[in-house]
Short mmCIF file of C-alpha atoms and ligand atoms in Angstrom, two decimals:
data_model
loop_
_atom_site.label_atom_id
_atom_site.label_comp_id
_atom_site.label_asym_id
_atom_site.label_seq_id
_atom_site.Cartn_x
_atom_site.Cartn_y
_atom_site.Cartn_z
CA MET A 41 132.64 49.48 -7.05
CA LYS A 42 130.66 50.48 -4.29
CA SER A 43 127.65 50.09 -5.14
CA ASN A 44 129.02 46.60 -6.09
CA ILE A 45 130.22 46.17 -2.70
CA PHE A 46 126.57 47.43 -1.12
CA PHE A 47 124.62 44.75 -2.91
CA LEU A 48 127.66 42.14 -1.50
CA PHE A 49 126.90 43.44 1.67
CA LEU A 50 123.31 43.06 1.30
CA PHE A 51 123.17 39.70 -0.29
CA ILE A 52 125.31 38.07 3.11
CA LEU A 53 122.86 40.19 5.49
CA LEU A 54 119.36 38.33 3.12
CA ILE A 55 121.34 34.78 3.26
CA SER A 56 122.37 34.97 7.27
CA CYS A 57 118.93 35.87 8.54
CA GLN A 58 117.30 33.12 6.32
CA ASP A 59 119.87 31.34 8.67
CA GLN A 60 118.18 32.81 11.68
CA LYS A 61 114.51 32.21 10.44
CA GLN A 62 115.20 28.69 12.46
CA GLU A 63 111.84 28.75 15.14
CA ILE A 64 112.20 30.23 18.69
CA ASN A 65 111.30 27.53 20.85
CA SER A 66 110.43 27.52 24.63
CA ILE A 67 109.18 25.35 26.75
CA GLU A 68 105.41 26.03 25.81
CA THR A 69 106.14 24.65 22.65
CA TYR A 70 106.22 20.98 24.20
CA ASN A 71 102.63 19.66 24.52
CA ILE A 72 103.66 15.85 26.48
CA ILE A 73 101.20 14.14 28.59
CA PRO A 74 103.31 12.62 30.63
CA GLN A 75 105.36 15.25 30.64
CA PRO A 76 108.91 13.71 30.36
CA VAL A 77 111.52 13.74 33.48
CA GLU A 78 113.74 15.96 31.20
CA ILE A 79 113.07 17.97 28.80
CA LYS A 80 115.79 20.90 27.29
CA VAL A 81 114.95 23.26 25.20
CA GLN A 82 116.37 24.06 21.90
CA ASN A 83 115.67 26.05 18.24
CA GLY A 84 114.48 25.26 14.63
CA SER A 85 112.43 22.27 14.06
CA PHE A 86 113.03 18.71 11.46
CA GLN A 87 110.94 17.97 9.02
CA LEU A 88 110.20 15.17 7.50
CA ASP A 89 109.19 14.38 4.10
CA LYS A 90 109.14 11.35 2.04
CA ASP A 91 113.35 11.12 1.64
CA THR A 92 113.40 11.15 5.48
CA LYS A 93 114.72 8.02 6.19
CA ILE A 94 114.39 5.79 9.14
CA VAL A 95 117.67 4.27 10.82
CA VAL A 96 117.55 1.32 12.00
CA PRO A 97 120.42 -1.12 14.28
CA ASN A 98 119.36 -4.51 12.52
CA THR A 99 117.01 -6.74 14.99
CA GLU A 100 113.10 -7.74 15.03
CA ASP A 101 112.42 -5.37 17.23
CA PHE A 102 113.90 -2.30 16.31
CA LYS A 103 112.81 -2.78 13.04
CA THR A 104 109.15 -2.99 14.84
CA SER A 105 110.27 0.26 16.03
CA ALA A 106 110.88 1.41 12.59
CA GLN A 107 107.41 0.07 10.75
CA TYR A 108 105.57 1.67 13.83
CA ILE A 109 107.11 5.21 13.19
CA SER A 110 106.60 4.66 9.55
CA THR A 111 103.41 4.50 9.86
CA ILE A 112 101.98 7.36 12.36
CA PHE A 113 104.00 9.58 10.10
CA SER A 114 101.79 8.88 6.50
CA ASN A 115 105.01 11.35 5.21
CA VAL A 116 107.45 9.02 6.11
CA ASN A 117 107.56 5.76 3.36
CA ALA A 118 108.24 2.03 5.44
CA ASP A 119 110.51 1.76 2.11
CA ASN A 120 112.85 4.16 3.81
CA ILE A 121 113.53 1.92 6.96
CA GLN A 122 117.34 1.27 6.23
CA ALA A 123 120.74 0.09 8.23
CA GLU A 124 123.09 2.46 7.27
CA SER A 125 124.03 5.55 8.80
CA THR A 126 123.25 8.65 7.12
CA GLU A 127 123.15 11.90 9.28
CA ASN A 128 121.09 13.57 7.30
CA ASN A 129 117.12 13.87 7.05
CA ALA A 130 116.98 10.23 9.24
CA ILE A 131 114.62 9.33 11.85
CA ILE A 132 117.80 7.09 13.62
CA ILE A 133 117.11 4.47 16.04
CA GLU A 134 120.55 3.65 17.96
CA LEU A 135 120.92 0.50 20.85
CA LYS A 136 121.52 2.27 24.31
CA ASP A 137 122.36 0.02 27.63
CA PHE A 138 120.49 2.28 29.73
CA GLU A 139 120.00 0.94 33.27
CA GLU A 140 115.85 1.64 33.25
CA GLU A 141 114.27 -0.63 31.22
CA GLU A 142 112.01 1.97 29.59
CA LYS A 143 114.13 4.91 29.41
CA TYR A 144 114.85 6.90 25.71
CA THR A 145 116.00 9.81 24.75
CA LEU A 146 115.01 11.60 21.88
CA SER A 147 116.78 14.21 20.57
CA VAL A 148 115.60 16.42 17.50
CA ASN A 149 117.81 18.91 15.37
CA SER A 150 116.99 20.43 11.57
CA ASP A 151 119.11 17.37 10.95
CA ARG A 152 117.98 14.21 12.34
CA ILE A 153 115.87 12.77 14.93
CA LEU A 154 117.76 10.81 17.16
CA ILE A 155 116.50 8.14 19.45
CA GLN A 156 118.42 5.97 21.87
CA ALA A 157 116.54 3.07 23.50
CA LYS A 158 117.73 0.17 25.47
CA ASN A 159 114.85 -2.37 23.62
CA ALA A 160 111.70 -1.86 21.41
CA THR A 161 109.52 -0.70 25.00
CA GLY A 162 112.24 2.66 25.14
CA ALA A 163 111.80 2.66 21.26
CA PHE A 164 107.51 2.77 21.31
CA TYR A 165 107.64 5.57 24.22
CA ALA A 166 110.15 7.68 22.38
CA ALA A 167 107.67 7.55 18.91
CA GLN A 168 105.01 8.37 21.92
CA THR A 169 106.46 11.62 22.65
CA LEU A 170 107.18 11.82 18.77
CA ARG A 171 103.32 11.26 17.77
CA GLN A 172 102.77 14.31 20.33
CA LEU A 173 105.74 17.14 19.40
CA ALA A 174 104.67 16.38 15.53
CA ASN A 175 102.71 19.74 13.62
CA GLU A 176 101.95 17.85 10.76
CA ASN A 177 105.31 17.28 9.76
CA SER A 178 107.19 19.78 11.88
CA ILE A 179 109.22 18.56 15.26
CA PRO A 180 110.64 20.96 16.88
CA ALA A 181 113.88 20.59 18.26
CA VAL A 182 114.14 19.25 22.11
CA GLU A 183 116.39 17.66 24.18
CA ILE A 184 114.21 15.07 26.05
CA THR A 185 115.59 12.26 28.43
CA ASP A 186 112.51 10.44 29.84
CA TYR A 187 111.52 7.43 31.95
CA PRO A 188 108.75 6.29 33.70
CA ARG A 189 108.13 6.66 37.36
CA PHE A 190 105.80 2.95 37.94
CA ALA A 191 106.49 0.15 36.26
CA TYR A 192 102.77 -0.55 36.57
CA ARG A 193 100.99 2.16 34.48
CA GLY A 194 96.75 0.81 35.22
CA MET A 195 93.44 1.13 33.24
CA HIS A 196 90.39 -1.03 34.14
CA LEU A 197 87.73 -1.74 31.94
CA ASP A 198 84.75 -3.63 33.61
CA VAL A 199 83.13 -5.38 30.12
CA SER A 200 80.44 -7.24 32.17
CA ARG A 201 77.45 -4.62 33.28
CA HIS A 202 78.35 -2.92 29.69
CA PHE A 203 79.81 -5.14 26.84
CA TYR A 204 82.62 -3.29 24.54
CA ASP A 205 82.80 -5.10 21.43
CA VAL A 206 86.68 -5.85 19.65
CA ALA A 207 86.75 -3.16 17.76
CA ALA A 208 86.20 -0.54 21.26
CA VAL A 209 88.37 -1.91 23.13
CA LYS A 210 90.84 -1.65 20.33
CA ARG A 211 90.33 2.32 20.27
CA PHE A 212 90.63 1.90 23.88
CA ILE A 213 94.44 0.50 24.05
CA ASP A 214 95.18 2.93 21.60
CA GLN A 215 94.01 5.92 23.90
CA LEU A 216 96.34 3.96 26.78
CA ALA A 217 99.89 3.89 24.64
CA TYR A 218 99.82 7.39 23.59
CA HIS A 219 99.91 8.10 27.11
CA LYS A 220 102.11 5.64 27.97
CA ILE A 221 99.72 3.68 30.57
CA ASN A 222 101.22 -0.36 30.00
CA ARG A 223 98.45 -2.50 31.63
CA PHE A 224 95.61 -2.92 30.88
CA HIS A 225 93.22 -4.75 33.73
CA TRP A 226 90.14 -6.35 31.13
CA HIS A 227 87.57 -7.38 33.87
CA LEU A 228 85.91 -10.01 32.34
CA THR A 229 83.47 -11.02 34.23
CA ASP A 230 80.30 -10.08 37.33
CA ASP A 231 76.62 -10.69 38.58
CA GLN A 232 75.71 -8.84 35.41
CA GLY A 233 77.29 -11.02 32.68
CA TRP A 234 80.20 -12.91 31.44
CA ARG A 235 82.39 -12.04 28.74
CA VAL A 236 84.30 -14.48 27.94
CA GLU A 237 84.33 -18.25 26.30
CA ILE A 238 85.31 -21.61 27.91
CA LYS A 239 85.51 -24.25 25.57
CA LYS A 240 84.96 -26.60 28.52
CA TYR A 241 81.72 -24.54 29.86
CA PRO A 242 79.63 -23.29 27.09
CA LYS A 243 76.57 -22.58 28.59
CA LEU A 244 78.98 -19.06 30.53
CA THR A 245 78.53 -18.35 27.10
CA GLU A 246 74.85 -18.98 26.52
CA ILE A 247 73.39 -18.01 29.54
CA SER A 248 75.87 -16.44 32.04
CA ALA A 249 76.57 -13.57 29.18
CA PHE A 250 73.07 -12.71 28.86
CA ARG A 251 70.64 -10.85 31.05
CA LYS A 252 67.58 -10.44 30.72
CA GLU A 253 66.68 -7.03 31.01
CA THR A 254 68.88 -4.13 32.35
CA LEU A 255 67.92 -1.01 35.14
CA ILE A 256 67.40 2.74 33.55
CA GLY A 257 67.98 5.25 34.85
CA HIS A 258 69.82 5.24 38.43
CA PHE A 259 69.87 2.31 41.46
CA SER A 260 68.46 4.40 43.61
CA ASP A 261 65.73 5.19 41.66
CA ASP A 262 62.49 4.36 43.25
CA PRO A 263 60.63 3.22 41.56
CA GLN A 264 63.08 0.99 39.68
CA GLN A 265 62.43 0.35 36.01
CA PHE A 266 63.28 -1.56 33.71
CA ASP A 267 63.51 -1.38 29.97
CA GLY A 268 62.89 -4.97 29.16
CA LYS A 269 65.63 -6.06 26.34
CA LYS A 270 68.32 -8.76 26.79
CA TYR A 271 71.45 -7.41 26.81
CA GLY A 272 74.77 -8.99 26.55
CA GLY A 273 77.45 -10.79 24.45
CA PHE A 274 81.34 -11.99 25.12
CA TYR A 275 84.44 -12.39 23.55
CA THR A 276 85.90 -15.66 21.62
CA GLN A 277 89.37 -17.04 22.64
CA GLU A 278 90.21 -15.73 18.74
CA GLU A 279 88.65 -12.37 20.13
CA ILE A 280 91.09 -13.00 23.11
CA LYS A 281 93.81 -13.35 21.41
CA GLU A 282 93.65 -10.98 18.78
CA VAL A 283 93.26 -8.40 21.35
CA VAL A 284 95.55 -9.82 24.10
CA ALA A 285 98.36 -9.59 20.57
CA TYR A 286 96.89 -6.19 20.11
CA ALA A 287 97.77 -5.01 23.49
CA ALA A 288 101.27 -6.01 23.17
CA ALA A 289 102.11 -4.50 20.15
CA ASN A 290 101.24 -1.31 22.09
CA PHE A 291 103.67 -2.75 25.33
CA ILE A 292 100.71 -3.65 26.60
CA THR A 293 99.89 -6.17 29.00
CA VAL A 294 96.08 -7.87 30.20
CA VAL A 295 95.80 -8.19 33.49
CA PRO A 296 92.74 -10.50 33.17
CA GLU A 297 89.76 -10.26 36.00
CA ILE A 298 87.77 -13.21 36.67
CA GLU A 299 85.87 -12.71 39.89
CA MET A 300 85.31 -14.60 42.76
CA PRO A 301 83.99 -15.73 45.42
CA GLY A 302 81.42 -12.47 44.89
CA HIS A 303 80.38 -11.07 42.18
CA SER A 304 79.33 -14.24 41.00
CA VAL A 305 75.50 -14.92 40.58
CA ALA A 306 76.06 -14.82 36.25
CA VAL A 307 77.83 -17.79 36.56
CA LEU A 308 75.56 -19.44 39.24
CA ALA A 309 72.76 -18.78 36.24
CA ALA A 310 74.63 -21.03 34.49
CA TYR A 311 75.99 -23.35 37.14
CA PRO A 312 72.98 -23.33 40.28
CA GLU A 313 74.73 -26.72 41.03
CA LEU A 314 78.04 -24.12 42.51
CA ALA A 315 76.82 -22.24 44.60
CA CYS A 316 75.15 -22.70 48.60
CA THR A 317 71.27 -22.88 47.75
CA GLU A 318 69.60 -24.16 45.41
CA GLY A 319 68.89 -21.76 43.09
CA PRO A 320 67.38 -20.35 40.11
CA PHE A 321 70.11 -18.03 39.60
CA GLU A 322 69.65 -15.06 36.65
CA ALA A 323 72.07 -12.38 35.92
CA GLY A 324 72.09 -9.18 37.23
CA THR A 325 69.38 -6.29 35.83
CA LYS A 326 70.84 -4.22 38.28
CA TRP A 327 73.92 -2.95 40.21
CA GLY A 328 75.14 -3.59 43.43
CA VAL A 329 76.11 -6.80 45.39
CA PHE A 330 74.67 -9.80 45.73
CA ASP A 331 73.83 -12.68 47.97
CA ASP A 332 74.43 -15.00 46.26
CA VAL A 333 78.01 -16.37 45.75
CA PHE A 334 80.27 -19.42 44.53
CA CYS A 335 80.11 -21.91 47.42
CA PRO A 336 83.78 -23.03 48.31
CA LYS A 337 82.85 -26.87 47.30
CA GLU A 338 85.29 -28.81 45.54
CA GLU A 339 83.40 -29.10 42.44
CA THR A 340 83.56 -25.09 42.52
CA PHE A 341 87.23 -25.45 42.73
CA GLU A 342 87.67 -27.61 40.30
CA PHE A 343 85.34 -25.46 37.92
CA LEU A 344 87.72 -22.02 38.56
CA GLU A 345 90.83 -24.27 37.65
CA ASN A 346 89.61 -25.18 34.68
CA VAL A 347 88.49 -21.86 33.58
CA LEU A 348 92.02 -19.95 34.85
CA THR A 349 93.77 -22.73 33.08
CA GLU A 350 91.81 -21.92 29.78
CA VAL A 351 92.47 -18.64 30.75
CA MET A 352 96.20 -18.51 31.36
CA ASP A 353 97.12 -19.89 28.31
CA LEU A 354 94.67 -17.03 26.72
CA PHE A 355 96.58 -13.74 28.98
CA PRO A 356 100.60 -14.12 29.05
CA GLY A 357 100.90 -11.76 31.11
CA GLU A 358 102.30 -12.41 34.79
CA TYR A 359 99.80 -11.32 36.95
CA ILE A 360 95.83 -12.96 37.28
CA HIS A 361 93.11 -11.12 39.25
CA ILE A 362 90.88 -12.82 41.07
CA GLY A 363 88.82 -10.31 42.11
CA GLY A 364 88.03 -11.32 45.83
CA ASP A 365 85.63 -7.64 46.29
CA GLU A 366 81.82 -7.16 48.09
CA CYS A 367 81.54 -11.13 48.58
CA PRO A 368 78.52 -10.80 51.50
CA LYS A 369 79.18 -13.64 53.88
CA THR A 370 75.12 -14.70 54.60
CA LYS A 371 74.77 -17.64 52.36
CA TRP A 372 78.19 -19.21 54.03
CA LYS A 373 76.86 -18.33 57.05
CA GLU A 374 72.63 -20.22 56.51
CA SER A 375 75.15 -23.14 54.82
CA ALA A 376 75.78 -25.85 57.27
CA PHE A 377 78.27 -27.59 54.68
CA CYS A 378 80.29 -23.86 54.57
CA GLN A 379 80.29 -24.14 58.87
CA LYS A 380 81.76 -27.20 58.62
CA LEU A 381 84.26 -26.66 56.54
CA ILE A 382 85.08 -23.31 58.15
CA LYS A 383 85.51 -26.28 61.56
CA GLU A 384 87.09 -29.02 60.06
CA LYS A 385 89.77 -26.34 58.74
CA GLU A 386 90.15 -24.81 62.00
CA LEU A 387 89.41 -20.77 60.40
CA GLU A 388 88.24 -18.35 62.90
CA ASP A 389 85.13 -17.45 60.57
CA GLU A 390 83.54 -16.40 57.49
CA HIS A 391 86.35 -14.28 56.67
CA GLY A 392 88.67 -17.00 57.34
CA LEU A 393 86.70 -18.93 54.23
CA GLN A 394 87.42 -15.90 52.07
CA SER A 395 91.23 -16.16 52.84
CA TYR A 396 91.02 -20.40 52.40
CA PHE A 397 89.44 -19.77 49.64
CA ILE A 398 91.35 -17.19 48.15
CA GLN A 399 94.52 -19.45 49.20
CA ARG A 400 93.56 -22.78 47.57
CA MET A 401 92.93 -20.62 44.24
CA GLU A 402 96.55 -18.60 44.86
CA LYS A 403 98.53 -21.80 44.77
CA PHE A 404 96.83 -23.33 41.67
CA VAL A 405 98.03 -19.81 40.36
CA ASN A 406 101.72 -19.46 41.56
CA SER A 407 101.36 -23.69 40.36
CA LYS A 408 101.06 -22.53 36.69
CA GLY A 409 104.10 -19.75 37.27
CA ARG A 410 101.57 -17.23 37.46
CA LYS A 411 100.47 -14.46 40.82
CA ILE A 412 97.32 -14.11 42.07
CA ILE A 413 96.13 -9.61 42.60
CA GLY A 414 93.21 -9.03 43.75
CA TRP A 415 90.49 -6.27 45.38
CA ASP A 416 91.94 -5.56 48.52
CA GLU A 417 89.47 -7.84 50.64
CA ILE A 418 91.43 -10.24 49.77
CA LEU A 419 93.50 -9.57 53.06
CA GLU A 420 90.27 -10.55 54.83
CA GLY A 421 91.43 -13.46 57.26
CA GLY A 422 95.13 -13.55 56.07
CA LEU A 423 96.60 -12.60 52.90
CA ALA A 424 97.61 -15.51 50.13
CA PRO A 425 101.82 -15.29 50.07
CA ASN A 426 102.73 -14.46 47.03
CA ALA A 427 99.26 -12.37 46.62
CA ALA A 428 99.57 -8.51 44.58
CA VAL A 429 96.24 -6.23 45.92
CA MET A 430 94.70 -3.77 44.41
CA SER A 431 94.15 -1.15 46.99
CA TRP A 432 90.68 0.54 46.36
CA ARG A 433 89.00 0.73 49.41
CA GLY A 434 91.48 4.09 50.35
CA GLU A 435 94.46 3.68 50.66
CA GLU A 436 94.67 1.20 53.94
CA GLY A 437 94.40 -2.14 52.44
CA GLY A 438 97.06 -1.43 50.43
CA ILE A 439 99.69 0.21 52.95
CA GLU A 440 98.61 -2.70 54.75
CA ALA A 441 99.74 -5.29 52.43
CA ALA A 442 102.99 -3.34 51.65
CA LYS A 443 103.98 -3.31 55.14
CA GLN A 444 103.30 -6.99 54.56
CA ARG A 445 105.96 -7.06 51.82
CA HIS A 446 103.25 -7.69 49.49
CA ASP A 447 103.45 -5.71 46.34
CA VAL A 448 100.49 -3.11 45.88
CA VAL A 449 98.62 -1.34 43.06
CA MET A 450 97.31 1.96 44.64
CA THR A 451 93.82 2.83 43.05
CA PRO A 452 91.81 4.21 45.91
CA THR A 453 88.08 5.70 44.87
CA THR A 454 88.76 9.06 46.56
CA TYR A 455 91.31 8.89 43.49
CA CYS A 456 90.91 6.45 40.52
CA TYR A 457 87.42 5.64 40.48
CA PHE A 458 86.65 7.25 36.74
CA ASP A 459 82.52 6.41 36.79
CA TYR A 460 82.24 9.55 39.83
CA TYR A 461 81.39 12.79 38.45
CA GLN A 462 83.56 15.18 37.39
CA SER A 463 82.38 18.29 38.37
CA PRO A 464 78.91 18.65 40.78
CA ALA A 465 76.24 16.51 39.46
CA LYS A 466 73.92 18.74 38.19
CA THR A 467 75.79 19.61 35.10
CA GLU A 468 76.78 15.71 34.47
CA PRO A 469 75.48 13.38 32.56
CA LEU A 470 74.33 10.62 34.96
CA ALA A 471 76.77 8.79 36.94
CA ILE A 472 77.25 6.34 40.26
CA GLY A 473 77.48 9.42 41.91
CA GLY A 474 80.37 10.61 44.54
CA LEU A 475 83.06 13.56 42.68
CA LEU A 476 86.38 13.54 41.69
CA PRO A 477 87.10 16.45 39.38
CA LEU A 478 90.72 16.40 37.08
CA LYS A 479 92.86 18.58 39.89
CA LYS A 480 92.01 15.82 41.89
CA VAL A 481 92.99 13.16 40.27
CA TYR A 482 96.12 14.66 39.03
CA SER A 483 96.71 15.79 42.80
CA TYR A 484 97.56 11.76 44.17
CA ASP A 485 100.48 11.03 44.93
CA PRO A 486 100.60 6.65 44.87
CA VAL A 487 103.31 6.38 47.62
CA PRO A 488 102.12 7.20 51.18
CA ALA A 489 104.08 8.54 53.04
CA GLU A 490 103.92 6.69 56.10
CA LEU A 491 105.95 4.06 54.51
CA ASN A 492 109.26 3.34 55.00
CA ALA A 493 112.06 2.93 52.76
CA GLU A 494 111.80 -0.63 52.06
CA GLU A 495 108.24 -0.25 51.93
CA LYS A 496 107.75 1.97 49.71
CA LYS A 497 109.47 -0.57 47.07
CA HIS A 498 106.40 -2.01 47.06
CA ILE A 499 103.92 0.23 45.82
CA ILE A 500 105.00 -0.52 41.51
CA GLY A 501 102.21 1.27 40.34
CA VAL A 502 98.80 2.76 39.65
CA GLN A 503 95.22 2.44 38.16
CA ALA A 504 92.36 4.19 37.59
CA ASN A 505 89.26 1.89 36.82
CA LEU A 506 86.48 2.22 34.69
CA TRP A 507 83.07 0.30 35.65
CA THR A 508 80.43 0.96 33.65
CA GLU A 509 76.87 0.93 35.65
CA TYR A 510 76.53 4.49 33.73
CA ILE A 511 78.46 3.70 30.94
CA PRO A 512 76.70 2.07 27.72
CA THR A 513 78.48 3.23 24.89
CA GLU A 514 81.69 4.44 23.85
CA GLU A 515 81.42 8.24 23.90
CA LYS A 516 80.22 8.37 27.10
CA LEU A 517 83.14 6.02 28.20
CA ASN A 518 85.05 8.39 26.57
CA TYR A 519 83.92 11.02 27.96
CA MET A 520 83.97 9.05 31.95
CA MET A 521 87.40 8.58 31.19
CA PHE A 522 88.94 12.27 29.59
CA PRO A 523 90.72 14.30 30.73
CA ARG A 524 91.36 12.02 33.80
CA ALA A 525 92.61 9.42 31.70
CA CYS A 526 96.08 12.22 31.26
CA ALA A 527 96.34 13.34 34.96
CA LEU A 528 96.48 9.04 35.45
CA ALA A 529 99.35 8.98 32.90
CA GLU A 530 101.16 11.50 34.62
CA ILE A 531 100.79 10.91 37.63
CA ALA A 532 101.31 6.90 37.24
CA TRP A 533 104.81 8.14 35.30
CA SER A 534 106.17 11.61 35.86
CA PRO A 535 108.28 12.08 38.40
CA ASN A 536 106.43 13.45 42.06
CA GLU A 537 108.42 16.30 41.58
CA ASN A 538 107.74 17.89 38.34
CA LYS A 539 104.10 18.34 39.19
CA ASP A 540 102.60 21.09 38.22
CA TYR A 541 98.74 21.46 37.94
CA PRO A 542 98.58 25.38 36.39
CA ASP A 543 101.54 23.34 33.17
CA PHE A 544 99.39 20.36 33.11
C1 LIG B 854 82.84 -1.00 43.50
S1 LIG B 854 85.41 -0.99 43.50
C2 LIG B 854 83.12 -2.20 43.10
C3 LIG B 854 82.39 -2.57 41.63
C4 LIG B 854 81.72 -1.10 41.54
C5 LIG B 854 82.34 -0.56 41.53
C6 LIG B 854 81.45 1.35 41.69
C7 LIG B 854 85.08 -2.75 42.90
C8 LIG B 854 86.51 -4.03 43.84
N1 LIG B 854 83.86 -3.73 43.38
O1 LIG B 854 81.85 -3.44 41.26
O2 LIG B 854 81.25 -1.46 40.27
O3 LIG B 854 82.60 -0.13 43.07
O4 LIG B 854 82.02 2.59 41.53
#
């Protein structure tokens, strides 16, 4: 009898030990970039298997979220998506009317995963967090509350200096989504190549999309050397639509950039009548800034308006980027037409002409219900009334624009230029110059201290730029992008006061 009691006791002990076999988690268990606003450690884990259900409210939006979750976990069966609630072995998506648009909460215990969000955007970000948390089929128990610091979390890609095809661009978009970056600034035109099909102007893709050769090595090499190979490419309108839809499915808005009045010599190669001088012109074969730019003639405005009309049909986002950077005034100074126009319009000088140019384009874009965004040179000679500014030459342009109550995206070279070296140049593959280590990116706070509370609201976000003069392949693109894009994601999303570099 005694021994029976002993075995019973042992049995109970074993069972209770089994129960406590659940994992003990600590804050180190959760490796999520960008770091969520709040993480509460919980012990145990949820195990996904082929019977795991996804329970979802009966709305199209959330059904898409459920579908998405079923694709990220190969074990979860899309046939298991259902509307009836169950508390066991389920991923439950619930509608919750949060104040913040992109907010989600994620609660994981051994029975179920509960996602609460206001809309599919929040659910999508919860899914990204889940992806990062999962270790194969096991997800550690946790309570997360999360929402972004900035509405505009951007990554830029220059496809003019080097071209990236649709498949590569989609892979780039995948990386953005994984890091909760929600704007893809697509730099589609520059001196070295035009990359978007415009039906009205076929020569843009026949001529402007190609350059006769490309500089090898660094711009500053003496003598400069060229590869002697024709280079180029472009996206058809169908391909653009495909990318825009792909980005949208990843909750990313594409901001297309059509450069003007500078960085436009590739266009002049096909349409020399848009220049101030006769030409001929050719698409750039080396890097830098070119003196031949659009001439502010009626013909030029008509051309650009027609181009932007097609561009706006392709890109549904609020912002159209019209460049505005680095426009030398050399040709405008020498042009009798420009000098006459300056007098006629009572402009101060060529900078006034740049402002006139931008303001005209802004009026046109506004007339189609969209807004312009441009590099900080659009401040020259007076900012167009509704324009947003991308501050790249330091933060001054952004500060000035915010003081004038314009929306601003911070992207200063000092913290956001991912074409710069990541460590001392002699240890790195060829890059344009500069030095921007990971830690420096991470240290950036996009909201300048000298702005008052009202002005600070105009800093809508932050972006990093990938200029591709020295980035000819996708492999090198990824090398330059990471891990710095992880730091960008965190400064764009996570609260400033939670920042912790060693932890990151
Ligand atoms: C400046 S940033 C440029 C680009 C170059 C980049 C190289 C900006 C608005 N213009 O044309 O590619 O520097 O770092």
